[in-house]
Short mmCIF file of C-alpha atoms and ligand atoms in Angstrom, two decimals:
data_model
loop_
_atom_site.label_atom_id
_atom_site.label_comp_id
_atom_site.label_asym_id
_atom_site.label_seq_id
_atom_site.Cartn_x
_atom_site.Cartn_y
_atom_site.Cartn_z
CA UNK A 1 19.49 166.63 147.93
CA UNK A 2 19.60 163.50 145.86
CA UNK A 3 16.43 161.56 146.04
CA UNK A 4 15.95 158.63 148.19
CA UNK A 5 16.97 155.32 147.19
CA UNK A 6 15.95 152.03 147.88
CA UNK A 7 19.08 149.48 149.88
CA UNK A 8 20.38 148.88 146.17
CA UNK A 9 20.53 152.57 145.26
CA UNK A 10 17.78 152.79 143.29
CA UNK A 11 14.83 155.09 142.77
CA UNK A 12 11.23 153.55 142.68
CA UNK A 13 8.16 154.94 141.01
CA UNK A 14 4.65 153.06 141.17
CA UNK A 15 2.72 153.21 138.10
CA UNK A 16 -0.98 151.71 138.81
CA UNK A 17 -4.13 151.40 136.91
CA UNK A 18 -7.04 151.78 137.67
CA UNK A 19 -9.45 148.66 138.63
CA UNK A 20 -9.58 145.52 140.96
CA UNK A 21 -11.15 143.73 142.77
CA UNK A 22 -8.93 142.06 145.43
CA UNK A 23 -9.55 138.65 146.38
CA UNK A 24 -7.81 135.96 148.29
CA UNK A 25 -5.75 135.50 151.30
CA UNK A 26 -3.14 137.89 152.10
CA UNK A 27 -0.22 137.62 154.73
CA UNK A 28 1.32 140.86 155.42
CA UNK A 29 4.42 141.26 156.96
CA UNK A 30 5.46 141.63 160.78
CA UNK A 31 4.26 144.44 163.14
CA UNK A 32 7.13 147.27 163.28
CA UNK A 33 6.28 148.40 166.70
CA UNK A 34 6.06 144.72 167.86
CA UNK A 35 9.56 144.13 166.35
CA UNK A 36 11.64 146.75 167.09
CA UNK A 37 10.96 145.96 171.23
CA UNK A 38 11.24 142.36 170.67
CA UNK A 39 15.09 142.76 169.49
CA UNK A 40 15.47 145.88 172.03
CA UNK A 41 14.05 143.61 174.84
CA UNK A 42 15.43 140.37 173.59
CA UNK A 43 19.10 142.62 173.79
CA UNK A 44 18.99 143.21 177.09
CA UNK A 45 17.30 139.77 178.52
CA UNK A 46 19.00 137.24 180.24
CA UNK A 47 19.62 134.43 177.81
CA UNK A 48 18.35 133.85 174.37
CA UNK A 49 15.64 134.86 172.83
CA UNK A 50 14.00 133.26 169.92
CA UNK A 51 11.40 135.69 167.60
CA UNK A 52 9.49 134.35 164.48
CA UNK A 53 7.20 136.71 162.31
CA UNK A 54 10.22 139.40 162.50
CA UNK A 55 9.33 142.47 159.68
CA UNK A 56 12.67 142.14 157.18
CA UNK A 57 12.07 145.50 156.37
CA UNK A 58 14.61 148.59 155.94
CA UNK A 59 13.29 149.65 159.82
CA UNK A 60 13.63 147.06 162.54
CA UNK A 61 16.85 145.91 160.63
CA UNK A 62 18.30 149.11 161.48
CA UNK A 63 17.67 148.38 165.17
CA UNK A 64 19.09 144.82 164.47
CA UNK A 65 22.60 146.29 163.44
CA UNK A 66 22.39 149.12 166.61
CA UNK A 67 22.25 146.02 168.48
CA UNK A 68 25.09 144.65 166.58
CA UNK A 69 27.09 147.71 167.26
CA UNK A 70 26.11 147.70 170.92
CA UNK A 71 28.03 144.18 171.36
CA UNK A 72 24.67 141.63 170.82
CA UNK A 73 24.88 138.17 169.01
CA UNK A 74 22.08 138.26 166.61
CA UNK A 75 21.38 135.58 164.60
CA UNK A 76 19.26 135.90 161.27
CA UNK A 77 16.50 137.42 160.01
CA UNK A 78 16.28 134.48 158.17
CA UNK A 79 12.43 134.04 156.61
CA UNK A 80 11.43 135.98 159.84
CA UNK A 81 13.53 134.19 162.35
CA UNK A 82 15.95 136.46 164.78
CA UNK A 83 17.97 134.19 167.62
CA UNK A 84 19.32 137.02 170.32
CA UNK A 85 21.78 136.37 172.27
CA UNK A 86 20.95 138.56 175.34
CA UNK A 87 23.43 140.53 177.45
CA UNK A 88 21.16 141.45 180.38
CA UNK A 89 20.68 145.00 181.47
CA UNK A 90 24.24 146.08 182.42
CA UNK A 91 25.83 144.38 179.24
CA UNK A 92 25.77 146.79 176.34
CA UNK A 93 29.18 147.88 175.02
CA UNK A 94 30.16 151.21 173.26
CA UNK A 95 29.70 151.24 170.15
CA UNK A 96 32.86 151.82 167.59
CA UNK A 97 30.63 154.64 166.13
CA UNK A 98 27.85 156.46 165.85
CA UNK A 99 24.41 154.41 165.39
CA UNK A 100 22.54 154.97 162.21
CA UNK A 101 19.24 154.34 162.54
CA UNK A 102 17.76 155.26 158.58
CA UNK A 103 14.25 156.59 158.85
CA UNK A 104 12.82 154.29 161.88
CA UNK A 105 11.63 157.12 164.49
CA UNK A 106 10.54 154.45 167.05
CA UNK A 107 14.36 153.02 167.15
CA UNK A 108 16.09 156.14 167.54
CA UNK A 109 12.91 157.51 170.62
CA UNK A 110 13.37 154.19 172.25
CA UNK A 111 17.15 153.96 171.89
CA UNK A 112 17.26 157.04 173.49
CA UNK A 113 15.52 155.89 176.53
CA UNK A 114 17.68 152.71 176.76
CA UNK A 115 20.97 154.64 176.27
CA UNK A 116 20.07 156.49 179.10
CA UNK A 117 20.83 154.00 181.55
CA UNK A 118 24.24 152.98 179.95
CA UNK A 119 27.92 154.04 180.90
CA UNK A 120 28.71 155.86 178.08
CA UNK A 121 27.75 158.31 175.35
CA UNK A 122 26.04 157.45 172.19
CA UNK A 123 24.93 159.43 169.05
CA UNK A 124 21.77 157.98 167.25
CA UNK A 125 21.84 159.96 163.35
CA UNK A 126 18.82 158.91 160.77
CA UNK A 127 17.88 159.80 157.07
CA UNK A 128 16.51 162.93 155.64
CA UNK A 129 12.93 162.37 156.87
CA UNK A 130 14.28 161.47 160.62
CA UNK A 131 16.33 164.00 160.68
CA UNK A 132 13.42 166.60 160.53
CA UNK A 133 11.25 164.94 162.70
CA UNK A 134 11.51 166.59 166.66
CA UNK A 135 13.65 164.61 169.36
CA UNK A 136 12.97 166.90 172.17
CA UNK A 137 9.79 164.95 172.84
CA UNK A 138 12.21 162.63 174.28
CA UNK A 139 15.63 164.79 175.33
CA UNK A 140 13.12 166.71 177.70
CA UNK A 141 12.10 163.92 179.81
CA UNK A 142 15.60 162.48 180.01
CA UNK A 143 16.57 165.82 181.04
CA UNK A 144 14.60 165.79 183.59
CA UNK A 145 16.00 162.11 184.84
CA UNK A 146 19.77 164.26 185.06
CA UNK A 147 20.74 162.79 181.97
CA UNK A 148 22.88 164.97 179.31
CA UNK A 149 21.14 164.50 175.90
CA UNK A 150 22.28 167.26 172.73
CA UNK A 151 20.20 167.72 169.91
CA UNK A 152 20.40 169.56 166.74
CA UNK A 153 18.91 172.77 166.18
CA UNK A 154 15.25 172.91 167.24
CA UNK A 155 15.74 169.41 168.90
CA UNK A 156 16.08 167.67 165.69
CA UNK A 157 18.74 164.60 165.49
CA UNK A 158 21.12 163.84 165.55
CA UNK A 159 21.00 163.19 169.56
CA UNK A 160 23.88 162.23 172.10
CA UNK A 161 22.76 160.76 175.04
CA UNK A 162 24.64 160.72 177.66
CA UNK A 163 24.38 157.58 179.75
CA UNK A 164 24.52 157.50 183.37
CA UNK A 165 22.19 156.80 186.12
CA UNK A 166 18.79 158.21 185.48
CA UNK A 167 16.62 159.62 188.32
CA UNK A 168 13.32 157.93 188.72
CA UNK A 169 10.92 160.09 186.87
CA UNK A 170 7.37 160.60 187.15
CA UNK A 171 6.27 162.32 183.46
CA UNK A 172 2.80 163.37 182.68
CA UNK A 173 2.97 163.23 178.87
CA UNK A 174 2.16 166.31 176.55
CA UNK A 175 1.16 164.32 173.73
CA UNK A 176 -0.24 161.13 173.34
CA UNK A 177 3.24 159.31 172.01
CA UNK A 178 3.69 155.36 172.74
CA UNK A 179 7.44 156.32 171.92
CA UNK A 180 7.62 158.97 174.52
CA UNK A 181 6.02 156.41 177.06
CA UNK A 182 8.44 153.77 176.03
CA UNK A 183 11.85 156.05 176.12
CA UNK A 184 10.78 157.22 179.52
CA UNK A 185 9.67 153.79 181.02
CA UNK A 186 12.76 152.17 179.52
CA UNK A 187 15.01 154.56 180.92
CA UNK A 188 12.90 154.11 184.22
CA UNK A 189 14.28 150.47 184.09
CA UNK A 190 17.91 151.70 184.68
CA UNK A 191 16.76 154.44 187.78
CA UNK A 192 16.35 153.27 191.58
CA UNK A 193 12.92 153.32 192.60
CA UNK A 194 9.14 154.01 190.77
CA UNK A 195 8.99 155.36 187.14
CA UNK A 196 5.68 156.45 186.00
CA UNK A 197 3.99 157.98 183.04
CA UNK A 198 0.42 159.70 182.44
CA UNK A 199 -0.65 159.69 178.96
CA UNK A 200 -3.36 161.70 177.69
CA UNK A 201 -4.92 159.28 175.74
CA UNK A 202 -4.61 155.69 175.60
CA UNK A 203 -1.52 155.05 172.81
CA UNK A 204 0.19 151.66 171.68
CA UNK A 205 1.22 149.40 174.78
CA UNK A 206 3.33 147.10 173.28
CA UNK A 207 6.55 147.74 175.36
CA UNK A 208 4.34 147.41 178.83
CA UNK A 209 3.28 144.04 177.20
CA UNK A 210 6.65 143.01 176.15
CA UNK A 211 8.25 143.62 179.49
CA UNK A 212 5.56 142.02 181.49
CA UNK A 213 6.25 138.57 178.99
CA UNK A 214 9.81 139.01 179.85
CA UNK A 215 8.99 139.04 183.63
CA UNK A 216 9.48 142.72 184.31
CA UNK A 217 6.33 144.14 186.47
CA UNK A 218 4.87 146.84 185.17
CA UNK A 219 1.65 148.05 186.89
CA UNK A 220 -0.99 149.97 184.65
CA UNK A 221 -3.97 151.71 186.45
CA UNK A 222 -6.02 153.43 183.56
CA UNK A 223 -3.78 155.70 182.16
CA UNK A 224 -0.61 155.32 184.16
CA UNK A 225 2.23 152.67 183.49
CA UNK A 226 4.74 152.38 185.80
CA UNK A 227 7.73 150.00 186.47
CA UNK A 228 10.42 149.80 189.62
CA UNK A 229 14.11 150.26 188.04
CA UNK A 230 16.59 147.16 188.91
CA UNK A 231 15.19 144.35 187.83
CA UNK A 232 16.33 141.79 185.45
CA UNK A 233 14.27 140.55 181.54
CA UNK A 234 14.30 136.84 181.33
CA UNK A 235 14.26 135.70 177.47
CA UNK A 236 10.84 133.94 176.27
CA UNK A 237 9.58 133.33 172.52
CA UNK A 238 7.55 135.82 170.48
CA UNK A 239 5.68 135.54 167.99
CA UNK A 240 5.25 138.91 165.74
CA UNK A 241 1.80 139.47 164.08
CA UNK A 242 1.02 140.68 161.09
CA UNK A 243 0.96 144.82 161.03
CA UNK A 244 -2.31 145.81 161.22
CA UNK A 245 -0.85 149.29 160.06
CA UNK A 246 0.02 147.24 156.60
CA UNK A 247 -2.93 145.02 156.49
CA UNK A 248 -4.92 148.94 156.79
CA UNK A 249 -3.75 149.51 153.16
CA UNK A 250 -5.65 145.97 151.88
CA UNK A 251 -8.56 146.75 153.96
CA UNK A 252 -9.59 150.40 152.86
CA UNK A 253 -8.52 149.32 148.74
CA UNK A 254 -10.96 145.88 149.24
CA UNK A 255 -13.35 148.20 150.85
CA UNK A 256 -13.31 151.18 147.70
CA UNK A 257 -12.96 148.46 145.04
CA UNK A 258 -16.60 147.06 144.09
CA UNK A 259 -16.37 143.00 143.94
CA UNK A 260 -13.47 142.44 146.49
CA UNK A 261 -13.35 139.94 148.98
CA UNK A 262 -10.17 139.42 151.07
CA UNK A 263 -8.84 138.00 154.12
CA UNK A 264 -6.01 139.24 156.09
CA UNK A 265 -4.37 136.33 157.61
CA UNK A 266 -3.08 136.87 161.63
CA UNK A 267 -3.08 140.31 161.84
CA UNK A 268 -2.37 142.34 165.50
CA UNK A 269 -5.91 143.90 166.58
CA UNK A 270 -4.60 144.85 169.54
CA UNK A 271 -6.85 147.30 171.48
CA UNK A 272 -4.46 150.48 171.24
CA UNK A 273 -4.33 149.54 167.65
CA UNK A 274 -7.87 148.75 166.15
CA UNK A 275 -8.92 152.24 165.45
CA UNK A 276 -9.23 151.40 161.24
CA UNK A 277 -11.37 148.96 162.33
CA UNK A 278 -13.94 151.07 164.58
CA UNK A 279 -13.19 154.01 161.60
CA UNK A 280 -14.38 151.84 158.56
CA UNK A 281 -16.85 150.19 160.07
CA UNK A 282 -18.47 154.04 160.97
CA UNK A 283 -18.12 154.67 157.61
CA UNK A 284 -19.81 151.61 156.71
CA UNK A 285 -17.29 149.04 155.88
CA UNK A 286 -18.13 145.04 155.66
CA UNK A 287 -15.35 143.60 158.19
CA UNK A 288 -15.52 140.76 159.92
CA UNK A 289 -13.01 139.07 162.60
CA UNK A 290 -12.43 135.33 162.25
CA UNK A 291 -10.82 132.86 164.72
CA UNK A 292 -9.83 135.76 167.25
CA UNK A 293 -6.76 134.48 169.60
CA UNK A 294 -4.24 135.63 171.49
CA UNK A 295 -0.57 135.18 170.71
CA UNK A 296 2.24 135.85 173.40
CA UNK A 297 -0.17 138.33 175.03
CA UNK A 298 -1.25 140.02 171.65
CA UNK A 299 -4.32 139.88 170.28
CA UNK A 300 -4.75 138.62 166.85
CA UNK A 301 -7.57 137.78 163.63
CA UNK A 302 -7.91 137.33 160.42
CA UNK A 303 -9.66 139.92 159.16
CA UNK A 304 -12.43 139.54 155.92
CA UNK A 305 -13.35 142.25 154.06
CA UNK A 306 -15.72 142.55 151.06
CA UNK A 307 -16.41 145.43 149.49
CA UNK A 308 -19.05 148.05 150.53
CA UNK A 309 -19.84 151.36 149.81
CA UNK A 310 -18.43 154.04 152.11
CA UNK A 311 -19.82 157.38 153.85
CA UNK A 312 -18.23 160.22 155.28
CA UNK A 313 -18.33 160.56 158.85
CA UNK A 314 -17.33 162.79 161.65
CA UNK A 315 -14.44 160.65 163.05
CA UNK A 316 -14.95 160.26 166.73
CA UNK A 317 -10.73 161.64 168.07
CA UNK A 318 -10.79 158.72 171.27
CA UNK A 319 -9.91 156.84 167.78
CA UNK A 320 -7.28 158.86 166.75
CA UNK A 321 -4.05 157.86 168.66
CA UNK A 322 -5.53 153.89 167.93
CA UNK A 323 -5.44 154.92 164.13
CA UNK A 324 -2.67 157.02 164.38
CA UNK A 325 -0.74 155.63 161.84
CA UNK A 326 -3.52 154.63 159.50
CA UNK A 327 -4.64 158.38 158.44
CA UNK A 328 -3.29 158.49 155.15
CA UNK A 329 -5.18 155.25 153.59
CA UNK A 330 -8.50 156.63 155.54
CA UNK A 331 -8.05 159.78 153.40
CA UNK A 332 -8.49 158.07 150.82
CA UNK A 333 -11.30 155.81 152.25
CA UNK A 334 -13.01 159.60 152.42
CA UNK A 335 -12.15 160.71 148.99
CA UNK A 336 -14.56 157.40 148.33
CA UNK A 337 -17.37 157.61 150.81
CA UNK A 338 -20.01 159.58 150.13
CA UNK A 339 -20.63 163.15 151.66
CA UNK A 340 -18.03 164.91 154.39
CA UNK A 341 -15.33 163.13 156.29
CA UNK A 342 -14.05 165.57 158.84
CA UNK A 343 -11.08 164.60 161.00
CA UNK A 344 -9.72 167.02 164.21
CA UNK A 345 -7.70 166.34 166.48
CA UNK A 346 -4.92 164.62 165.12
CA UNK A 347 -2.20 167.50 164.88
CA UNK A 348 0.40 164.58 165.29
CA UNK A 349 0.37 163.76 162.07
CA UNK A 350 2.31 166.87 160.91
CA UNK A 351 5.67 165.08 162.44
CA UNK A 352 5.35 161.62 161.39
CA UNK A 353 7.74 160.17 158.50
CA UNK A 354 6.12 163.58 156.29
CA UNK A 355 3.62 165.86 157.41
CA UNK A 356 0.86 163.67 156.34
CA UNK A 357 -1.66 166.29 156.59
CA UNK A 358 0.15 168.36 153.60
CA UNK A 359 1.42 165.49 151.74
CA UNK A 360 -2.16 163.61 151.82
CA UNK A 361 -4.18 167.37 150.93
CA UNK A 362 -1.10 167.37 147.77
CA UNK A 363 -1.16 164.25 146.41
CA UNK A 364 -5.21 164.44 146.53
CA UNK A 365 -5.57 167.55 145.37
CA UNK A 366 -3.54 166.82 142.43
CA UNK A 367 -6.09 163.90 141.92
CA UNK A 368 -9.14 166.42 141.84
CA UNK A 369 -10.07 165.18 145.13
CA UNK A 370 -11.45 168.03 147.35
CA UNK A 371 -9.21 168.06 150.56
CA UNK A 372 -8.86 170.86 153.04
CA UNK A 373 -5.56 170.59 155.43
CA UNK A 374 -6.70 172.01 158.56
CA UNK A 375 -3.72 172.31 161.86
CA UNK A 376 -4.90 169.40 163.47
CA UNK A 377 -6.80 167.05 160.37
CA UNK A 378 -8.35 167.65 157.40
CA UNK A 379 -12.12 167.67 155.65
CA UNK A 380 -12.58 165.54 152.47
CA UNK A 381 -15.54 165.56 150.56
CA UNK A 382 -15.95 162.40 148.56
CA UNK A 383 -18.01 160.21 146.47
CA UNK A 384 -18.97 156.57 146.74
CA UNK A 385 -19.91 156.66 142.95
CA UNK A 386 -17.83 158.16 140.98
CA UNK A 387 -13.82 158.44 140.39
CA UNK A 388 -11.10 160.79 140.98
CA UNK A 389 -8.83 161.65 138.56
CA UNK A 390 -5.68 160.13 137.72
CA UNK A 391 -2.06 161.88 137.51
CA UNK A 392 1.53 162.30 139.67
CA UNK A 393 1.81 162.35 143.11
CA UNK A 394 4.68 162.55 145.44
CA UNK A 395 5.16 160.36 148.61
CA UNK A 396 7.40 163.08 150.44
CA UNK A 397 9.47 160.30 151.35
CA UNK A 398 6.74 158.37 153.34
CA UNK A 399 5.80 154.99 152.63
CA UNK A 400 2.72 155.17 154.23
CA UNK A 401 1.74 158.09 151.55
CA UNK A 402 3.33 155.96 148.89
CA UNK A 403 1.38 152.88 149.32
CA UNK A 404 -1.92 155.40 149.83
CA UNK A 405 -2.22 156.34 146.46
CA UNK A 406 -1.51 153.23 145.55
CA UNK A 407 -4.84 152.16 146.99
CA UNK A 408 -6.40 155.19 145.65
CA UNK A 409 -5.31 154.12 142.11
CA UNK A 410 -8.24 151.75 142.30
CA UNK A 411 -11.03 154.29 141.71
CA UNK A 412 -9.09 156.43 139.45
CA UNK A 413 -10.28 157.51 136.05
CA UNK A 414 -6.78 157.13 134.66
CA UNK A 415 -3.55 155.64 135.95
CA UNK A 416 -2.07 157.19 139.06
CA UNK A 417 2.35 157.24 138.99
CA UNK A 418 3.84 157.57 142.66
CA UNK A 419 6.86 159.29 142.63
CA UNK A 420 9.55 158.15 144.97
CA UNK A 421 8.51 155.14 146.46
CA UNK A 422 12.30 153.91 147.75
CA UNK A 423 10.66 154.09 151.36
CA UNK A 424 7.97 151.71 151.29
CA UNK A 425 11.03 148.77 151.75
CA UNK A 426 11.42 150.32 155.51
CA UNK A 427 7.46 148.93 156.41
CA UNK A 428 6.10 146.84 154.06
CA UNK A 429 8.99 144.53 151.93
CA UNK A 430 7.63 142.57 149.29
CA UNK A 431 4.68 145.25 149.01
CA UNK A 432 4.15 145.26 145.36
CA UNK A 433 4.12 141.45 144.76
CA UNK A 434 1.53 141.31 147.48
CA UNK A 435 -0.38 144.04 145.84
CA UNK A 436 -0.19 142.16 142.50
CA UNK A 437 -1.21 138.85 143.88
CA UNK A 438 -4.14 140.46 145.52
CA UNK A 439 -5.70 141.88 142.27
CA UNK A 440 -4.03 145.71 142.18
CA UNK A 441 -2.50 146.51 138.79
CA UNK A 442 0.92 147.89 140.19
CA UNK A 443 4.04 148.36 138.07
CA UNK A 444 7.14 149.03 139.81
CA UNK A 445 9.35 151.37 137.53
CA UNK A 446 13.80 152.16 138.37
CA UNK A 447 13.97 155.23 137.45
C1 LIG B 1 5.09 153.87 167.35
C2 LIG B 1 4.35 154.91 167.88
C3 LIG B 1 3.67 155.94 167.06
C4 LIG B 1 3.54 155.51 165.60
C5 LIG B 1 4.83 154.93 165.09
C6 LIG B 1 5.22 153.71 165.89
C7 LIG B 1 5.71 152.92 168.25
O1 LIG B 1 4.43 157.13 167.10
O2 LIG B 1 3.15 156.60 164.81
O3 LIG B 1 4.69 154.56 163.72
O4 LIG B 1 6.13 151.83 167.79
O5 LIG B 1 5.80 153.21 169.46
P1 LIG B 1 4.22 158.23 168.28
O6 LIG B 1 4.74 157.68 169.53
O7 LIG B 1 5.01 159.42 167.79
O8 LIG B 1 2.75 158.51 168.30
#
């Protein structure tokens, strides 16, 4: 297999050295989660709908060009802005071929749900990393609305769906998945009468939010959403926040870094979402919340953080599924607190972009760090005082793991190189000047 390459074709290392601090104020890009559904919901709204904040990165433009290929006028992104030119719920076409959706796992779980309601058959394909990742989370569900859906082997992609009419469904969830809860309640949107799902633990409810501003009901008692198929999306404004899942990087590396002092400027602290908050603040992190708002029904702060020093805790799992996607930086947030960090109950992560509990326990490891894997987390015994050691790591095509040990760089002994860092462009574009500007002595190397 060649090795990943950024949209140019290239191959990205990170070399950083050690030191800091970061200081200043920092603007990260757009939530993913928030704009993937914008462009999905904006697609099938009636009239046009006008987003600003959009993330430019490698991700949510790959559900830009599905929507392309599905027949929707999309203007832009042009510094953020996206103008779409909705066809309402009935007025996807075919598309010439099949949809390529690169390594974004929410497009191609949500897709799947929306495709479900259409008159004719789609297959959604990804890169190397998607294509590992499991798809029967979602084909099972679907299934059970009496829609065809092929998979791969083991229920990898790529996926056909085969659209029709779905029956209503009423889907206690397995896992606690906001993409499983979004493919089935989208779906739900194209089947006559109630749709419902039952998660196990509260997960991201951005697409519940999203329809409700479009003027879709959607009725949530604790932890059941459910919607009545048939209705119609009107087209409104939105305004993407910053991704708290990026900002997560700046926070943990201004909270390991001794005389940092940042602010993170708009960021999403939406309630499913805030677990790095509640995490670093056990762990005895200095963050503070400024202006709190609320934007298009989303929450949103800046967010200050100085440094502090760190200790290990027990993390409490209700905060798992809210910090689901925020594991890999906290690892290293443990390699620097002192005493045990022990996390269970977050098995999840061994399907996400890698399986972050292997790559993290590598990559630290290799560092000296003492991390145990365990099935569903990991212990780390760290050390508010002293450094880890420097050295190669591999991001196992994640950008999440990527961008971690760039933050870990900061308390190495010796420089830290990050090998095959093409992926952070799908998250986080512009991540390295941010980095730079913020104090972090990053290098990018084509290699
Ligand atoms: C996402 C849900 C989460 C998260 C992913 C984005 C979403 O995945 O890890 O990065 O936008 O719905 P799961 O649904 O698999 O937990």
């Amino acid at each position: 297999m060649p090795l990943p390459q950024d949209s140019a074709g290239r191959h990205i290392n990170y070399r950083v050295q050690p030191g800091g601090p970061l200081t200043g104020y920092l603007r990260v890009p757009g939530d993913k989660s928030i704009s993937h559904r914008a462009v999905m919901l904006g697609a099938i709204a009636e009239g046009v709908t006008n987003i600003s904040g959009f993330l430019e990165g490698e991700d949510a433009l790959a559900t830009v060009e599905a929507f392309r290929a599905l027949g929707v006028a999309i203007e832009g992104p042009d510094k953020g802005r996206v103008r779409i030119h909705g066809v309402g719920l009935h007025g996807l076409k075919k598309p010439a071929a099949d949809l390529y959706l690169g390594n974004a796992g929410t497009a191609m779980r949500l897709l799947a749900g929306l495709m479900a309601g259409q008159e004719f058959s789609v297959t959604l394909r990804g890169d190397r990393s998607l294509t590992k990742r499991p798809m029967d989370r979602v084909a099972n569900p679907l299934r059970e609305m009496g829609i065809q859906v092929d998979t791969a082997a083991a229920g990898r992609p790529p996926i056909t769906i085969y659209g029709g009419r779905p029956k209503n469904l009423h889907y206690v969830m397995p896992m606690a998945s906001a993409q499983v809860k979004s493919c089935v309640l989208l779906a739900g949107l194209y089947a006559e009468g109630e749709t419902s799902t039952i998660e196990p633990a509260p997960t991201r409810d951005h697409t519940e939010r999203m329809l409700q501003g479009f003027g879709y009901p959607v009725t949530i008692e604790g932890n059941r959403a459910s919607l009545t198929g048939g209705g119609t999306l009107k087209a409104i404004d939105i305004d993407v926040p910053a991704d708290i899942s990026s900002a997560a990087f700046f926070m943990v590396a201004a909270s390991i870094a001794p005389g940092s002092d940042i602010t993170l400027q708009h960021v999403g602290i939406n309630a499913t979402r805030d677990g790095i908050i509640h995490i670093l603040k056990l762990m005895g992190a200095d963050i503070e919340l400024l202006n709190q708002r609320s934007v298009g029904g989303e929450a949103v702060a800046d967010i200050r953080v100085r440094y502090a020093p760190l200790t290990g805790i027990e993390i409490p799992e209700q905060y798992v599924p809210l910090a689901i996607d925020e594991f890999p930086v906290l690892f290293v947030a443990a390699a620097c607190a002192d005493g045990k960090t022990v996390l269970t109950g977050a098995r999840e992560l061994r399907v996400k972009e890698s399986d972050r509990i292997q790559a993290m326990a590598d990559g630290l490891q290799a560092l000296g760090v003492n991390a145990q894997p365990r099935a569903d987390g990991m212990i780390i015994e760290g050390s508010h005082d002293s450094t880890i050691g420097g050295g190669d790591v591999d991001t196992h095509d994640d950008h999440r793991i990527a961008m971690s040990f760039t933050v870990a760089a900061l308390r190495a002994a010796a420089p830290i190189t990050v090998n095959n860092c093409a992926h952070v462009a799908t998250s986080f574009p512009g991540f390295v000047e941010l980095a730079q500007a913020a104090g972090i002595r990053i290098e990018q190397q084509v290699v």
